[in-house]
Amino acid sequence: MEVNPPKQEHLLALKVMRLTKPTLFTNIPVTCEEKDLPGDLFNQLMRDDPSTVNGAEVLMLGEMLTLPQNFGNIFLGETFSSYISVHNDSNQVVKDILVKADLQTSSQRLNLSASNAAVAELKPDCCIDDVIHHEVKEIGTHILVCAVSYTTQAGEKMYFRKFFKFQVLKPLDVKTKFYNAETDEVFLEAQIQNMTTSPMFMEKVSLEPSIMYNVTELNSVSQAGECVSTFGSRAYLQPMDTRQYLYCLKPKNEFAEKAGIIKGVTVIGKLDIVWKTNLGERGRLQTSQLQRMAPGYGDVRLSLEAIPDTVNLEEPFHITCKITNCSSERTMDLVLEMCNTNSIHWCGISGRQLGKLHPSSSLCLALTLLSSVQGLQSISGLRLTDTFLKRTYEYDDIAQVCVVSSAIKVES
Amino acid sequence: MVKSPSFGGASEASARTPPQVVQPSPSLSTFFGDTAASHSLASDFFDSFTTSAFISVSNPGAGSPAPASPPPLAVPGTEGRPQPVAMRGPQAAAPPASPEPFAHIQAVFAGSDDPFATALSMSEMDRRNDAWLPGEATRGVLRAVATQQRGAVFVDKENLTMPGLRFDNIQGDAVKDLMLRFLGEKAAAKRQVLNADSVEQSFVGLKQLISCRNWRAAVDLCGRLLTAHGQGYGKSGLPTSHTTDSLQLWFVRLALLVKLGLFQNAEMEFEPFGNLDQPDLYYEYYPHVYPGRRGSMVPFSMRILHAELQQYLGNPQESLDRLHKVKTVCSKILANLEQGLAEDGGISSVTQEGRQASVRLWRSRLGRVMYSMANCLLLMKDYVLAVEAYHSVIKYYPEQEPQLLSGIGRISLQIGDIKTAEKYFQDVEKVTQKLDGLQGKIMVLMNSAFLHLGQNNFAEAHRFFTEILRMDPTNAVANNNAAVCLLYLGKLKDSLRQLEAMVQQDPRHYLHESVLFNLTTMYELESSRSMQKKQALLEAVAGKEGDSFNAQCLKLA
């Protein structure tokens, strides 16, 4: 890690050690039975070994902490902790020691030292210690610059610097996918992949919505009163493992009308991810604002306000549609036609006029239909004709409904 | 007498066994002379079982038996009437100056030419210990052996176990080498450790070397004893025979190689043993030597070792597969016992007490296999399965429940799942409340310390570790861990003082490689004069540690 060795003999020595969390020492258990040649010897040796677990010597994972032996990897969002030690290697008292630690990235230079005051004097074989912490917020090359200035006993002012270069890597790969529901709801699937080299425990993955939306996270269920994660016993991510998180976004009431006619790019919110690795080493990341391309609705939009999700076979049921005039200037005169499919049979009058619909306004329409086929059926067959432009808009597969045999009681 | 076809005659032997050029190891050759004709040597040995003629490895031409050697010391585990085979001691120029000049190399071999006495002496304990379920092919061979009155039974050479030392003399001492390099010859000369020459050439000497941690010397001594049995360096692939003791010697040698971290060496020498199911590893294969005796000569612990070795070589899946096979046999044997049958499924003729003892033995063996599997899964980083496996182990070793639950808590900490770790540590507290004595309280304090570590609270962790030291000042783990916490709190000098005090206080126990790793790491952080301090550690180690010490932790190389 050290880049520039000192050119001249200095009285003080600067040493830096990255403080990742310690690891637990593992043993190699070798046992035998009483009747074997060594008798109790192997077990006795394990009992005498201070690094085995008292009473459970065969357990490989001991309790002894071992200091990190190398720099390791560092990832964006983690905290870089380092021990900085300035030691008086000489046999004279050194005065006015100032230790500064800066972190240089491609974009900025940060001061990390806890104290900026000079130490009056340092006796031989003594040291000045400091532990610095810094939450890494950029990827790429970082340089820790440690500068030491001091005055010798003779009054000579000395100064030296040491540079320690390290790379900050990307810890997670986040991919997002949006699903537009039949209602105004938007579902966000966030796929997160562990790009580090150690197992990762996802402590929190939450979506902070933009002002337009309310969010419901769909990653835990309530079981016996307790909140249980949908990921079950697999509580952690191995390196390169992926996990999908699901969120449901509903536009707030004051924006609900607008959501229907919003075009183009909207800002949904951002993901806030907190994870832990070895012995609680913490990392935190926030994505940038996630954007969604609103689906184009054209001039007229048909959405569903109410629909049951399970219905009985061949029994009529009701749905409520909302028809929105998405244009900004034109008042529309719409005619509704209902076409039957193999499975969907509409009840009521087809071809009726819906009345005048002003721009950016909507009307609700109750419709009745029934299904003659069991299973998951897609509701199709609505046609809206703009009488002025003589343009017909077709609405197929606007929603799904589950049709069950009437032998099964459907809770309404 | 059963002879494998390769024994049939010298000519037949040469047809099947390509003549091996025996390269006697340079060091052993001073003790055991040239072996010109390898075949004759092996068959001489085999004959010695039944004829008890004098055999001299160093001098095949020698005729007269040596004066009656003192009876070999009885080692628990050896059965039958051991056949003392006396050997001339080294007469060639051997380096002198061993504290006890030895006159005999005693090899304790089982064997007897009195079938009735042997049958009577075969105890129930042996039967349940040696019980095993051979594979189908092996069963076929053993059945053939049992029904044959005369003549040879044809056994393919591939199915025979023909081990031999694959390297000789690892009697090296890494510590002494470092001393030569860094402290000079005079200092190095002062290092005195027991080696294979300085002890009795017997099981007793072997145990001495093991207990004082001179495992390299112990490996060498095993090698010598095995060489006397005809399975020495260069004998791999040559026909031989096996006894309870020879297998115990192999087990000890291989186990020590694993303890020393010499996994490749162990794998090389394990290789001729196949999957430990070959017919010549069963007592039934030697009806004249072990009349009436049944079962496998392979110690159960050797099977565990054979399986576990693979995970240290980077093949944990192979370890799991082997452990599963052992587990299957153990479960089947237990099922047989529970149905009132004998271990191998035959009619049982033992008392209720005897059967219960057998059930206890096989349950504990099954528990040992589960323990190995859990450790293997942990090594594979399959934490979900490892935790499940450790839960199963608790059923077999309920007295270890608090330690195992604490271990699972630590696993959770390692993957970063602090909440689950906390839950497990709370369970440990509940379980230990019923225990008296310090051990339970110390476990709870240790767990609390680890929990605080997981929450980045080094100050609190240090407080808990120190609390443990108040209760148990000799607790090495608490001492070491408290010192580590001090470093993270920016107190390098204090941390060093604590570790150095620990090492000076009880060097016999605390000169442990993990403590020394920490110490040398901190020396390097402290100053440019770390080399001198590490050399001082080397001197301390030299005075106390055996040849098995892992000198890498001194970071001198």
Coordinates of N, CA and C in Angstrom, one line a residue, chain A residues 74-173:
Chain A
I74 N -12.0 -2.8 0.0 CA -12.9 -1.8 0.6 C -13.9 -1.4 -0.5
F75 N -15.2 -1.3 0.0 CA -16.3 -1.0 -0.9 C -17.0 0.3 -0.6
L76 N -17.6 0.9 -1.6 CA -18.3 2.1 -1.5 C -19.4 1.9 -0.4
G77 N -19.5 2.9 0.4 CA -20.5 2.8 1.5 C -20.0 2.3 2.8
E78 N -18.8 1.6 2.7 CA -18.2 1.1 4.0 C -17.5 2.2 4.7
T79 N -17.0 1.9 5.9 CA -16.3 2.9 6.6 C -14.8 2.5 6.6
F80 N -14.0 3.4 6.2 CA -12.5 3.1 6.2 C -12.0 3.5 7.5
S81 N -11.5 2.5 8.3 CA -10.9 2.8 9.6 C -9.4 2.5 9.5
S82 N -8.6 3.3 10.1 CA -7.2 3.1 10.1 C -6.5 3.6 11.3
Y83 N -5.5 2.8 11.7 CA -4.7 3.2 12.9 C -3.5 3.9 12.3
I84 N -3.2 5.1 12.9 CA -2.1 5.8 12.4 C -1.2 6.0 13.7
S85 N 0.0 5.5 13.5 CA 0.9 5.6 14.7 C 2.2 6.3 14.3
V86 N 2.6 7.3 15.1 CA 3.9 8.0 14.9 C 4.7 7.6 16.1
H87 N 5.9 7.0 15.8 CA 6.7 6.4 16.9 C 8.1 7.1 16.9
N88 N 8.5 7.5 18.1 CA 9.8 8.1 18.2 C 10.9 7.0 18.2
D89 N 11.5 6.8 17.1 CA 12.5 5.7 17.0 C 13.9 6.1 17.5
S90 N 14.0 7.4 17.8 CA 15.3 7.9 18.1 C 15.5 7.9 19.6
N91 N 16.6 8.4 20.1 CA 16.9 8.5 21.5 C 16.9 9.9 22.0
Q92 N 16.3 10.8 21.2 CA 16.1 12.2 21.7 C 14.7 12.6 21.8
V93 N 14.4 13.6 22.6 CA 13.0 14.0 22.7 C 12.7 14.9 21.5
V94 N 11.6 14.7 20.9 CA 11.2 15.4 19.7 C 10.0 16.4 20.1
K95 N 10.0 17.6 19.5 CA 9.0 18.6 20.0 C 8.1 18.9 18.8
D96 N 6.9 19.5 19.2 CA 6.0 20.1 18.3 C 5.6 19.2 17.1
I97 N 5.1 18.1 17.5 CA 4.7 17.1 16.4 C 3.3 17.4 16.0
L98 N 3.2 17.5 14.7 CA 1.8 17.7 14.1 C 1.6 16.6 13.1
V99 N 0.5 15.8 13.3 CA 0.2 14.7 12.4 C -1.1 15.1 11.7
K100 N -1.0 15.0 10.4 CA -2.2 15.3 9.6 C -2.5 14.1 8.7
A101 N -3.8 13.8 8.6 CA -4.2 12.7 7.7 C -5.2 13.2 6.8
D102 N -5.0 13.2 5.5 CA -6.0 13.6 4.5 C -6.3 12.5 3.6
L103 N -7.5 12.5 3.0 CA -7.9 11.5 2.1 C -8.1 12.2 0.7
Q104 N -7.4 11.8 -0.2 CA -7.4 12.5 -1.6 C -8.2 11.6 -2.5
T105 N -9.3 12.1 -3.1 CA -10.0 11.3 -4.1 C -9.8 12.0 -5.4
S106 N -10.5 11.5 -6.4 CA -10.4 12.2 -7.7 C -11.1 13.5 -7.7
S107 N -12.0 13.7 -6.8 CA -12.7 15.0 -6.8 C -12.5 15.9 -5.6
Q108 N -12.0 15.4 -4.5 CA -11.8 16.2 -3.4 C -10.8 15.8 -2.4
R109 N -10.5 16.6 -1.5 CA -9.5 16.3 -0.5 C -10.1 16.6 0.9
L110 N -10.1 15.5 1.7 CA -10.8 15.6 3.0 C -9.8 15.5 4.1
N111 N -10.0 16.3 5.2 CA -9.2 16.1 6.3 C -9.8 15.1 7.3
L112 N -9.0 14.1 7.7 CA -9.5 13.0 8.5 C -9.0 13.1 10.0
S113 N -8.1 13.9 10.3 CA -7.5 13.8 11.6 C -8.5 14.3 12.6
A114 N -8.4 13.6 13.8 CA -9.3 13.9 14.9 C -9.0 15.2 15.5
S115 N -7.7 15.4 15.7 CA -7.3 16.6 16.3 C -6.3 17.4 15.4
N116 N -6.3 18.7 15.4 CA -5.4 19.4 14.6 C -4.3 20.1 15.4
A117 N -4.3 19.8 16.7 CA -3.3 20.5 17.5 C -2.0 19.7 17.5
A118 N -1.0 20.5 17.7 CA 0.3 19.8 17.7 C 0.6 19.3 19.1
V119 N 1.3 18.1 19.2 CA 1.7 17.6 20.4 C 3.0 18.2 20.9
A120 N 3.1 18.6 22.1 CA 4.2 19.4 22.6 C 5.5 18.6 22.5
E121 N 5.6 17.4 23.0 CA 6.8 16.7 22.9 C 6.5 15.2 23.0
L122 N 7.5 14.5 22.4 CA 7.4 13.0 22.3 C 8.7 12.4 22.7
K123 N 8.6 11.6 23.8 CA 9.9 11.1 24.4 C 10.3 9.9 23.5
P124 N 11.5 9.4 23.7 CA 12.0 8.3 22.9 C 11.1 7.0 23.2
D125 N 10.9 6.3 22.2 CA 10.2 5.0 22.3 C 8.7 5.2 22.6
C126 N 8.2 6.5 22.6 CA 6.8 6.7 22.8 C 6.1 6.9 21.4
C127 N 4.8 6.8 21.4 CA 4.1 7.1 20.2 C 2.9 7.9 20.3
I128 N 2.5 8.5 19.2 CA 1.2 9.2 19.1 C 0.3 8.4 18.3
D129 N -0.9 8.0 18.8 CA -1.8 7.1 18.1 C -3.0 7.9 17.8
D130 N -3.6 7.5 16.6 CA -4.9 8.0 16.2 C -5.6 7.0 15.4
V131 N -6.9 6.9 15.6 CA -7.7 6.0 14.8 C -8.6 6.9 14.0
I132 N -8.6 6.8 12.7 CA -9.4 7.7 11.9 C -10.5 6.8 11.2
H133 N -11.7 7.4 11.1 CA -12.8 6.7 10.4 C -13.3 7.6 9.3
H134 N -13.7 7.0 8.2 CA -14.3 7.8 7.1 C -15.2 6.9 6.3
E135 N -16.4 7.4 6.1 CA -17.4 6.7 5.3 C -17.1 7.0 3.9
V136 N -16.7 5.9 3.1 CA -16.3 6.1 1.8 C -17.5 6.4 0.9
K137 N -17.4 7.5 0.1 CA -18.6 7.9 -0.7 C -18.3 8.0 -2.1
E138 N -17.1 7.6 -2.5 CA -16.7 7.6 -3.9 C -16.1 6.3 -4.3
I139 N -16.2 5.9 -5.6 CA -15.6 4.7 -6.1 C -14.2 5.1 -6.7
G140 N -13.3 4.2 -6.7 CA -12.1 4.5 -7.5 C -10.9 4.7 -6.6
T141 N -9.9 5.4 -7.1 CA -8.6 5.5 -6.4 C -8.8 6.5 -5.2
H142 N -8.3 6.1 -4.1 CA -8.2 7.0 -3.0 C -6.8 7.0 -2.5
I143 N -6.3 8.1 -2.0 CA -4.9 8.2 -1.5 C -5.0 8.8 -0.1
L144 N -4.5 8.0 0.9 CA -4.4 8.5 2.2 C -3.0 9.2 2.4
V145 N -3.1 10.5 2.6 CA -1.8 11.2 2.7 C -1.6 11.6 4.2
C146 N -0.5 11.0 4.8 CA -0.2 11.3 6.1 C 1.0 12.2 6.2
A147 N 0.9 13.3 6.8 CA 2.0 14.3 6.9 C 2.4 14.5 8.3
V148 N 3.7 14.4 8.6 CA 4.2 14.6 10.0 C 5.3 15.7 10.0
S149 N 5.0 16.7 10.8 CA 6.1 17.7 11.0 C 6.5 17.8 12.4
Y150 N 7.8 18.0 12.7 CA 8.3 18.0 14.0 C 9.5 18.8 14.1
T151 N 9.9 19.1 15.3 CA 11.2 19.8 15.6 C 12.1 19.0 16.4
T152 N 13.4 18.9 15.9 CA 14.3 18.0 16.7 C 14.8 18.8 17.9
Q153 N 15.5 18.1 18.7 CA 16.1 18.8 19.9 C 16.9 19.9 19.6
A154 N 17.6 19.8 18.5 CA 18.5 20.9 18.1 C 17.8 22.1 17.5
G155 N 16.5 21.9 17.3 CA 15.7 23.0 16.8 C 15.4 23.0 15.3
E156 N 15.9 21.9 14.7 CA 15.7 21.8 13.3 C 14.2 21.3 13.0
K157 N 13.6 22.0 12.0 CA 12.2 21.6 11.7 C 12.3 20.6 10.6
M158 N 11.6 19.5 10.8 CA 11.5 18.4 9.9 C 10.1 18.1 9.4
Y159 N 10.1 17.5 8.3 CA 8.7 17.2 7.7 C 8.8 16.0 6.7
F160 N 7.9 15.1 6.8 CA 7.8 14.1 5.8 C 6.4 13.7 5.6
R161 N 6.1 13.1 4.4 CA 4.8 12.6 4.1 C 4.9 11.2 3.6
K162 N 3.8 10.5 3.8 CA 3.7 9.1 3.3 C 2.3 9.0 2.6
F163 N 2.3 8.3 1.5 CA 1.1 8.1 0.7 C 0.7 6.7 0.7
F164 N -0.6 6.4 0.9 CA -1.1 5.1 0.8 C -2.3 5.0 -0.1
K165 N -2.1 4.3 -1.2 CA -3.1 4.3 -2.2 C -4.0 3.0 -2.1
F166 N -5.3 3.2 -2.3 CA -6.2 2.1 -2.3 C -7.3 2.3 -3.2
Q167 N -7.9 1.2 -3.7 CA -9.1 1.3 -4.6 C -10.4 1.0 -3.8
V168 N -11.4 1.8 -4.2 CA -12.7 1.5 -3.6 C -13.5 0.9 -4.7
L169 N -14.1 -0.2 -4.4 CA -14.8 -1.0 -5.4 C -16.3 -0.9 -5.2
K170 N -17.0 -1.3 -6.2 CA -18.5 -1.3 -6.2 C -19.0 -2.5 -5.4
P171 N -19.8 -2.3 -4.4 CA -20.3 -3.4 -3.6 C -21.5 -4.1 -4.1
L172 N -22.4 -3.3 -4.7 CA -23.7 -3.9 -5.1 C -24.0 -3.5 -6.6
D173 N -24.7 -4.4 -7.2 CA -25.3 -4.1 -8.6 C -26.8 -4.0 -8.4

